[in-house]
Short mmCIF file of C-alpha atoms in Angstrom, two decimals:
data_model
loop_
_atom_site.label_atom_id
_atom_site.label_comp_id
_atom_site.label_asym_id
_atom_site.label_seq_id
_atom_site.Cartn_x
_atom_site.Cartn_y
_atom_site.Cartn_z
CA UNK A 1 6.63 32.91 12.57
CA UNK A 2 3.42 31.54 14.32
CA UNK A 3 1.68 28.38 12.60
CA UNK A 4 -1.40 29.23 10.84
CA UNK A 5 -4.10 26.36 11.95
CA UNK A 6 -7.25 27.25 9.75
CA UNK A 7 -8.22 30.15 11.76
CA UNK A 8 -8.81 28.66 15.43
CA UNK A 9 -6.67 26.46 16.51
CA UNK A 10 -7.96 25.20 19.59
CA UNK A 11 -5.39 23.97 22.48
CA UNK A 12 -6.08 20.22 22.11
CA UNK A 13 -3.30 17.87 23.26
CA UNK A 14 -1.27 15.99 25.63
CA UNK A 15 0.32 19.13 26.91
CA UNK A 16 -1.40 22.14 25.82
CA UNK A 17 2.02 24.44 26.87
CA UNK A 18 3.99 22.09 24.35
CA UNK A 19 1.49 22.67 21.69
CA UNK A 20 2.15 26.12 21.75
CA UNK A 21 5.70 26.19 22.19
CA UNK A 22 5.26 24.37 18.58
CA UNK A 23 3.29 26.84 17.32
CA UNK A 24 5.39 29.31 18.39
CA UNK A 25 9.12 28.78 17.21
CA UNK A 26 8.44 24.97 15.57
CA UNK A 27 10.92 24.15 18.08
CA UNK A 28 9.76 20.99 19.62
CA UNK A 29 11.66 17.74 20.09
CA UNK A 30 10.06 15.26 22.25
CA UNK A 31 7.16 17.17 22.71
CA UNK A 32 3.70 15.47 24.14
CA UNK A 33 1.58 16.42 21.18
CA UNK A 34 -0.84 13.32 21.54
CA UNK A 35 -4.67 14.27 19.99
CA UNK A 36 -3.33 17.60 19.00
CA UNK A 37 -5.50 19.20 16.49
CA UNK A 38 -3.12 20.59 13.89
CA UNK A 39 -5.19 20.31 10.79
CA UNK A 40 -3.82 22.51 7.74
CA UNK A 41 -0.66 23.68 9.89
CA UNK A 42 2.44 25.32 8.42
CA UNK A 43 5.30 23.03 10.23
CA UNK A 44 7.48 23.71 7.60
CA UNK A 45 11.24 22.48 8.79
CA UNK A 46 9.81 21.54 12.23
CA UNK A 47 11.80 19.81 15.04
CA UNK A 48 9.16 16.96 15.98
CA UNK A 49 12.35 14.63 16.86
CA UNK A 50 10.92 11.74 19.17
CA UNK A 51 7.59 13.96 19.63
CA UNK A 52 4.55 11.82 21.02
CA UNK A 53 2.18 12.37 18.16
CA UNK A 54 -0.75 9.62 18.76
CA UNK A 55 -3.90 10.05 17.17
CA UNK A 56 -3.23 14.09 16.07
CA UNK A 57 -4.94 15.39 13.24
CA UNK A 58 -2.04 16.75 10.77
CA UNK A 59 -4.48 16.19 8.38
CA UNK A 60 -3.06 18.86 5.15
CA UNK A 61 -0.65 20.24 7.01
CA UNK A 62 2.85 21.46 5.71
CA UNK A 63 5.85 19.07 6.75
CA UNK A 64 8.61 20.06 4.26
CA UNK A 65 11.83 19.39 5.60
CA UNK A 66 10.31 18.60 9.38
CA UNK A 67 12.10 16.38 11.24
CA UNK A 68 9.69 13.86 12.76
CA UNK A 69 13.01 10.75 13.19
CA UNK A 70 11.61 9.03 16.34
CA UNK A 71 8.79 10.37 16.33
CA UNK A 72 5.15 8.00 17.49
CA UNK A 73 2.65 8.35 14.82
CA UNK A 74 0.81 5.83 15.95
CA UNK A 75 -3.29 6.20 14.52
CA UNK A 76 -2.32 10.00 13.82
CA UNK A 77 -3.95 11.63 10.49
CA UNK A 78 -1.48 12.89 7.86
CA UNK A 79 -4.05 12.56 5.21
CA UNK A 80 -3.47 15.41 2.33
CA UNK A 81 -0.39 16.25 4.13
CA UNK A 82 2.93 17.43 2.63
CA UNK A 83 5.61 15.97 3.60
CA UNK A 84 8.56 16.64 0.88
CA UNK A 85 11.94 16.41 2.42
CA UNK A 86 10.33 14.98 5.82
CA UNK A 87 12.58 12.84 8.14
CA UNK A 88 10.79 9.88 9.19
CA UNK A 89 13.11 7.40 10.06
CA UNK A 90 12.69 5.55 13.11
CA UNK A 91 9.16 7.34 13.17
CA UNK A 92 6.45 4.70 14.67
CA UNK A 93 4.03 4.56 11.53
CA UNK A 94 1.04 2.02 12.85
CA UNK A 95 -2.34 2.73 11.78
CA UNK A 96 -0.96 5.73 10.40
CA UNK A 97 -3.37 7.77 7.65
CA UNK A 98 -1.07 8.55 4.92
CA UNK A 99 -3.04 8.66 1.85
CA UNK A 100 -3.18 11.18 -0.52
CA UNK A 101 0.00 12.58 0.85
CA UNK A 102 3.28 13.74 -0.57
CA UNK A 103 6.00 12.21 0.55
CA UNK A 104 8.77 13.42 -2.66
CA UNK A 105 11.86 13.33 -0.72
CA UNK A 106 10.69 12.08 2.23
CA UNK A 107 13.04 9.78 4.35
CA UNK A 108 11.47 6.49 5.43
CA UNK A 109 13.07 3.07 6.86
CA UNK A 110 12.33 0.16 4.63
CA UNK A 111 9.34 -1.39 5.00
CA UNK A 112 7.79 1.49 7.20
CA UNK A 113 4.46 1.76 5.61
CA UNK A 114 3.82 -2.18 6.24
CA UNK A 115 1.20 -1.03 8.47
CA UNK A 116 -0.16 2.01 7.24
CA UNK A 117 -2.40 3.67 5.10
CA UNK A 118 -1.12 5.04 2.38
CA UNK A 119 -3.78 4.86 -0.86
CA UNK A 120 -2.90 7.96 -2.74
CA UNK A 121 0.28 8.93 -1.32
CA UNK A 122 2.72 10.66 -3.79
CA UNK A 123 6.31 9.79 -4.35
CA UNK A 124 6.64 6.91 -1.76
CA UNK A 125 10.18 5.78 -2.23
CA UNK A 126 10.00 1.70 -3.00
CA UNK A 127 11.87 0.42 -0.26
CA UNK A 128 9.11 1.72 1.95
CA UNK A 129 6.63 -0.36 0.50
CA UNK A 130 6.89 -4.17 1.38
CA UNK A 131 6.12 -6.80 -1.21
CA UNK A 132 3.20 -8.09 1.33
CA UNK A 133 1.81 -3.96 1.54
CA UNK A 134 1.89 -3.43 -2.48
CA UNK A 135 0.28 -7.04 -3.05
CA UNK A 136 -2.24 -5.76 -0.21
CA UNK A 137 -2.74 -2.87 -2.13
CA UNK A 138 -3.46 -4.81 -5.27
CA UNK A 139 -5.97 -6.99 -3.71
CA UNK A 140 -7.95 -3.88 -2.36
CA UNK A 141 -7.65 -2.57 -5.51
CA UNK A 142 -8.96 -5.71 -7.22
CA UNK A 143 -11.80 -5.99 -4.81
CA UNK A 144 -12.94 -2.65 -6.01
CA UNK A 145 -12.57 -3.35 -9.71
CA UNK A 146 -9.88 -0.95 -10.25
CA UNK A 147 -7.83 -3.25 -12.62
CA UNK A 148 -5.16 -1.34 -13.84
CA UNK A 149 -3.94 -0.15 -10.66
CA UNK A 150 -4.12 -3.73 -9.23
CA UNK A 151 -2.11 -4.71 -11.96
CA UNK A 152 0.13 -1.75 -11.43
CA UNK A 153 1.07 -2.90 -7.77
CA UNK A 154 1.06 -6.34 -8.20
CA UNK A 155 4.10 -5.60 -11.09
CA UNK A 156 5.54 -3.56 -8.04
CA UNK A 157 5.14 -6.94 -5.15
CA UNK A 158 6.69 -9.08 -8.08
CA UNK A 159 9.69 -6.78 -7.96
CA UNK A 160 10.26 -6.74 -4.14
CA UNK A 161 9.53 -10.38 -4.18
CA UNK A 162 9.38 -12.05 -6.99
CA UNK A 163 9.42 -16.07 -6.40
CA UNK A 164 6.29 -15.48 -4.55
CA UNK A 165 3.76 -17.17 -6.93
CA UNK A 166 0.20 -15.90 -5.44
CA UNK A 167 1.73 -11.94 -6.53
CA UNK A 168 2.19 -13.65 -10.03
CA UNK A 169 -1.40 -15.58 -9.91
CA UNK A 170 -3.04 -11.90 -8.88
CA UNK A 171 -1.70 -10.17 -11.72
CA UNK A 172 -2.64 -12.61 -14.10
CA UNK A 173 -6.16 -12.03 -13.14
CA UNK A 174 -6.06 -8.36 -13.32
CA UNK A 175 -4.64 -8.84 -16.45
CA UNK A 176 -7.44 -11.08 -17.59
CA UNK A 177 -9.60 -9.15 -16.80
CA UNK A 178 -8.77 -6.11 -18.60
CA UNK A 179 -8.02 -8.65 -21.64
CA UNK A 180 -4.59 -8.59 -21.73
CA UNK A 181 -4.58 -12.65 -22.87
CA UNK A 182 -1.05 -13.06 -23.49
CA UNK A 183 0.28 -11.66 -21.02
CA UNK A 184 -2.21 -13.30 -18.45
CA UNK A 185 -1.22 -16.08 -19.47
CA UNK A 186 2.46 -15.90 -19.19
CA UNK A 187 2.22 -14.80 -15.80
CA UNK A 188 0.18 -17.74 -14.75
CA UNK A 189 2.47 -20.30 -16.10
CA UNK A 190 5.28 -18.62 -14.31
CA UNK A 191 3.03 -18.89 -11.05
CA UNK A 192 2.30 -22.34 -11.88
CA UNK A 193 6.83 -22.70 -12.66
CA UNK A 194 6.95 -21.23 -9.02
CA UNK A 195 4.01 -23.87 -7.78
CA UNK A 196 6.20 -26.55 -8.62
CA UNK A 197 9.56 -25.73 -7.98
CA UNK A 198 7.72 -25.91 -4.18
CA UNK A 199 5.97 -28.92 -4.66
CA UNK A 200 2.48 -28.20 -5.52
CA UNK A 201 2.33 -29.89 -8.93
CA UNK A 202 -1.59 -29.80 -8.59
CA UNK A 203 -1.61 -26.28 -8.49
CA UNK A 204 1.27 -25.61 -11.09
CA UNK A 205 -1.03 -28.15 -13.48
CA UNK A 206 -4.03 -25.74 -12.80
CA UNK A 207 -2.31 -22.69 -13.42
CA UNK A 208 -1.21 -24.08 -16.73
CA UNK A 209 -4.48 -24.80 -17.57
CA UNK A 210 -5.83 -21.35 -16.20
CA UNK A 211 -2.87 -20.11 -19.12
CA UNK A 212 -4.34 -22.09 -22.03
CA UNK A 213 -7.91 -20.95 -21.47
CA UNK A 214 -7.56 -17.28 -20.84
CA UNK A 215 -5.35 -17.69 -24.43
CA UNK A 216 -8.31 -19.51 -26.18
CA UNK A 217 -10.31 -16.55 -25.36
CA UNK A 218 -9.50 -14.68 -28.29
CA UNK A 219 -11.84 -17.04 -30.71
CA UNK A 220 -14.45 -16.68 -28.25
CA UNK A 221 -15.01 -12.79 -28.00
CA UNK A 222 -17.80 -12.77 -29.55
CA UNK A 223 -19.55 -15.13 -26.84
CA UNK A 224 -18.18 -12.93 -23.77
CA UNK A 225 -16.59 -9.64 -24.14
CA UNK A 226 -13.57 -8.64 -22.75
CA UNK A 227 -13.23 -8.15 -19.01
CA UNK A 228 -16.55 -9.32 -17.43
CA UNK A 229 -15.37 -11.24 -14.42
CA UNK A 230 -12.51 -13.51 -16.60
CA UNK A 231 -9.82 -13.62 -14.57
CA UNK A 232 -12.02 -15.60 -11.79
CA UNK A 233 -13.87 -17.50 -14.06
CA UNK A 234 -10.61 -18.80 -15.68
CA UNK A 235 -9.52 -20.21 -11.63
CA UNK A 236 -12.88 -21.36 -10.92
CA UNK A 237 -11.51 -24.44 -11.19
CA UNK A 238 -8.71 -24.04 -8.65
CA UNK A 239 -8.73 -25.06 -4.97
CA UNK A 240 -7.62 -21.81 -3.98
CA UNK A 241 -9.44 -19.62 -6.17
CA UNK A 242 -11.95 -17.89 -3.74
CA UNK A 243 -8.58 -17.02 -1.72
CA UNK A 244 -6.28 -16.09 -4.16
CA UNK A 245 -6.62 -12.64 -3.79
CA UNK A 246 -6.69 -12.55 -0.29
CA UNK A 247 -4.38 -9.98 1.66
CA UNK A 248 -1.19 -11.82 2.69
CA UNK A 249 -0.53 -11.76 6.11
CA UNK A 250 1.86 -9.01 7.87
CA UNK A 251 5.24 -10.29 7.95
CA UNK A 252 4.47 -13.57 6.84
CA UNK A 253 3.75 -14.12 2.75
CA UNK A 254 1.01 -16.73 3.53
CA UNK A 255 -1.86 -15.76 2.36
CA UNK A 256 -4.82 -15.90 5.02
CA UNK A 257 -7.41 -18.66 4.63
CA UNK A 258 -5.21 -20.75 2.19
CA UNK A 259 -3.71 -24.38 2.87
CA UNK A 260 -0.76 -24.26 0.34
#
């Protein structure tokens, strides 16, 4: 019942007797696995509870059913791994390299992935995701002109918070700039509703603005074709329109740079 680790698996870790008594039986609660290279192992149902796990490579490894509550991921590769059925609750996840994963079943606490990595990652169970890591998400997606999955996780921030106007203001743009007029345009008067229901009428009557030029657009296609850099061209008006789509801080939904 020995895990298979490529085909050398060489004794790398905190405590190279604990790495094998993992290998061995997949036995190992509170084990000092630190650095361990376990690349493509089968830990299928493993007892990992409170393991030490820092900076280990678990990069495609097999994690169904493990149980990993407790455990300190901290910086450790899980990148391609599968984790279906996985308990991870309580598990440290910082710096944590979770893309491309699976996590289908997979037990998290809320919020846990605030501070990961997890770009690709299958099945992530919402509550995981924080409204400041999806609208993160969007904005890295934005910045590499992937517009429909901005859009995509900027619908999922709005959901986990949605009174927070700059989540509304970002999906407006992706919209815009796939062309979607109307519906850019609806969610930037909503934004702008938010703007001054804290205030900021300046902003609100720029938004509003922002909504009745990306609508006028449709009797001007034939000067600038859909897409094309629209959704920042319609804020390039706005005081905060180099820092709209800025990542919003951990914890705290301000976005960095911005004033308002």
């Amino acid at each position: 019942m020995g895990a298979v680790i490529a085909e050398q698996a060489p004794l790398k870790a905190e405590d190279a007797a604990d790495l094998i008594r993992l290998l061995q039986s997949r036995q190992c609660p509170n084990c000092r696995l630190a650095d361990a290279d376990l690349v493509h192992a089968n830990l299928r149902d493993a007892d990992l509870k409170g393991a030490r796990l820092q900076r280990a490579n678990l990069g495609q490894a097999r994690l169904d059913g493990a149980d990993l509550s407790g455990a300190d991921l901290s910086f450790t590769s899980l990148r391609g791994a599968s984790l279906r059925g996985a308990n991870l609750l309580g598990a440290k996840i910082y710096g944590t390299d979770l893309r491309d994963a699976d996590l289908a079943g997979a037990t998290l606490d809320n919020d846990a992935l605030e501070e990961a990595h997890w770009q690709g990652a299958k099945a992530i169970a919402t509550e995981a995701r924080s409204h400041a890591a999806l609208h993160n998400a969007g904005v890295e997606a934005a910045q590499n002109g992937r517009w429909p999955e901005a859009e995509h996780l900027f619908s999922e921030a709005i959901m986990r918070q949605p009174k927070e106007p700059l989540s509304w203001v970002a999906r407006g743009i992706a919209r815009s700039e796939q062309a979607k007029d109307d519906l850019a345009a609806s969610d930037f008067r909503y934004a702008g509703s938010l703007f001054q229901s804290k205030g900021n009428s300046a902003l609100s009557d720029q938004l509003r603005q922002a909504a009745d030029t990306v609508q006028k657009r449709r009797t001007q296609t034939n000067k600038q074709p859909p897409g094309n850099g629209w959704g920042g061209h319609i804020l390039s008006g706005m005081t905060a329109a180099a820092q709209v789509l800025a990542p919003l801080a951990i914890k705290a939904f301000v976005p960095m740079g911005l004033g308002f």
